[in-house]
Coordinates of C-alpha atoms in Angstrom, one line a residue:
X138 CA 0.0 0.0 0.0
X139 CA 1.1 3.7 -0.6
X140 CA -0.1 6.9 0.4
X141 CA 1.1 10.3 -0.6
X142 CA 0.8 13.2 1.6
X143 CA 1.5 16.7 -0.7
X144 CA 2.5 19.9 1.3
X145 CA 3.1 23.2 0.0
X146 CA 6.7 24.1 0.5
X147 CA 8.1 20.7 1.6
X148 CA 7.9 17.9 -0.9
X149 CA 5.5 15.0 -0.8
X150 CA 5.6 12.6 1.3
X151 CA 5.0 8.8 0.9
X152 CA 4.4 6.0 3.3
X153 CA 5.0 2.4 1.5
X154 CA 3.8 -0.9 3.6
X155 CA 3.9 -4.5 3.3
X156 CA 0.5 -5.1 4.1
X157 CA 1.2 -9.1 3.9
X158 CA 2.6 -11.9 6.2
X159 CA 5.0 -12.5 3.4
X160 CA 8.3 -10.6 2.3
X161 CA 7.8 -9.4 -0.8
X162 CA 10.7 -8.5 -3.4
X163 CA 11.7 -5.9 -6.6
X164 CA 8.2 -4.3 -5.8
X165 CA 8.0 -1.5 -8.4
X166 CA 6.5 2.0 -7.3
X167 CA 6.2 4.4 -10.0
X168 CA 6.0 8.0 -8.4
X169 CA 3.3 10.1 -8.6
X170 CA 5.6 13.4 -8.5
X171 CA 8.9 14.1 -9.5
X172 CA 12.0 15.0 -7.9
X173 CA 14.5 13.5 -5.9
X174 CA 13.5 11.0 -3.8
X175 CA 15.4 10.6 -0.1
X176 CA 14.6 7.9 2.6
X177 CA 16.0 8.8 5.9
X178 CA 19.2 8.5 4.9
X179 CA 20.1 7.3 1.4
X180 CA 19.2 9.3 -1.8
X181 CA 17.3 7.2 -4.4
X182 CA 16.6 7.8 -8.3
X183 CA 13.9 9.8 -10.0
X184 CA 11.1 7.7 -11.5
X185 CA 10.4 4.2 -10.0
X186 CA 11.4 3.0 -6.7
X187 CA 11.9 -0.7 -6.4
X188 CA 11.8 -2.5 -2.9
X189 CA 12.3 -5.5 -1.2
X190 CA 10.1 -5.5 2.1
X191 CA 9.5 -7.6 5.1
X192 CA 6.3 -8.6 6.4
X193 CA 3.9 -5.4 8.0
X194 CA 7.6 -3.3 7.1
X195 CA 6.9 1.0 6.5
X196 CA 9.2 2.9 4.6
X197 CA 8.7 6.5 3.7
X198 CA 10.3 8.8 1.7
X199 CA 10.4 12.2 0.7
X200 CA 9.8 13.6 -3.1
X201 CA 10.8 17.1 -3.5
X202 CA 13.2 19.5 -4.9

């Protein structure tokens, strides 16, 4: 599951969940924004993200300029 939270002056926001009891691997997200992405730490590349996630995992990131 993702969910985007737009704000005015910061970016967009995602949340991404494994929803499942299963890890689940090279999960494509296409973005609904452009711009860099950044998780917490690590800066990503425009465009698609692609995950591998544990069971109930979060991730979020942060799409902005």
């Amino acid at each position: 599951m993702v969910r985007a939270l737009k704000t005015p002056s910061n970016g967009t926001y995602l949340a991404v969940v494994n929803m499942g009891v299963r890890q689940v691997d090279d999960v494509a997200i296409t973005l609904p924004v452009s711009g860099s992405v950044r998780d917490a730490v690590v800066p990503l590349v425009n465009g698609k993200l692609v995950l591998s996630m544990y069971p109930a995992q979060l991730r979020s990131f942060r799409v902005g300029p």
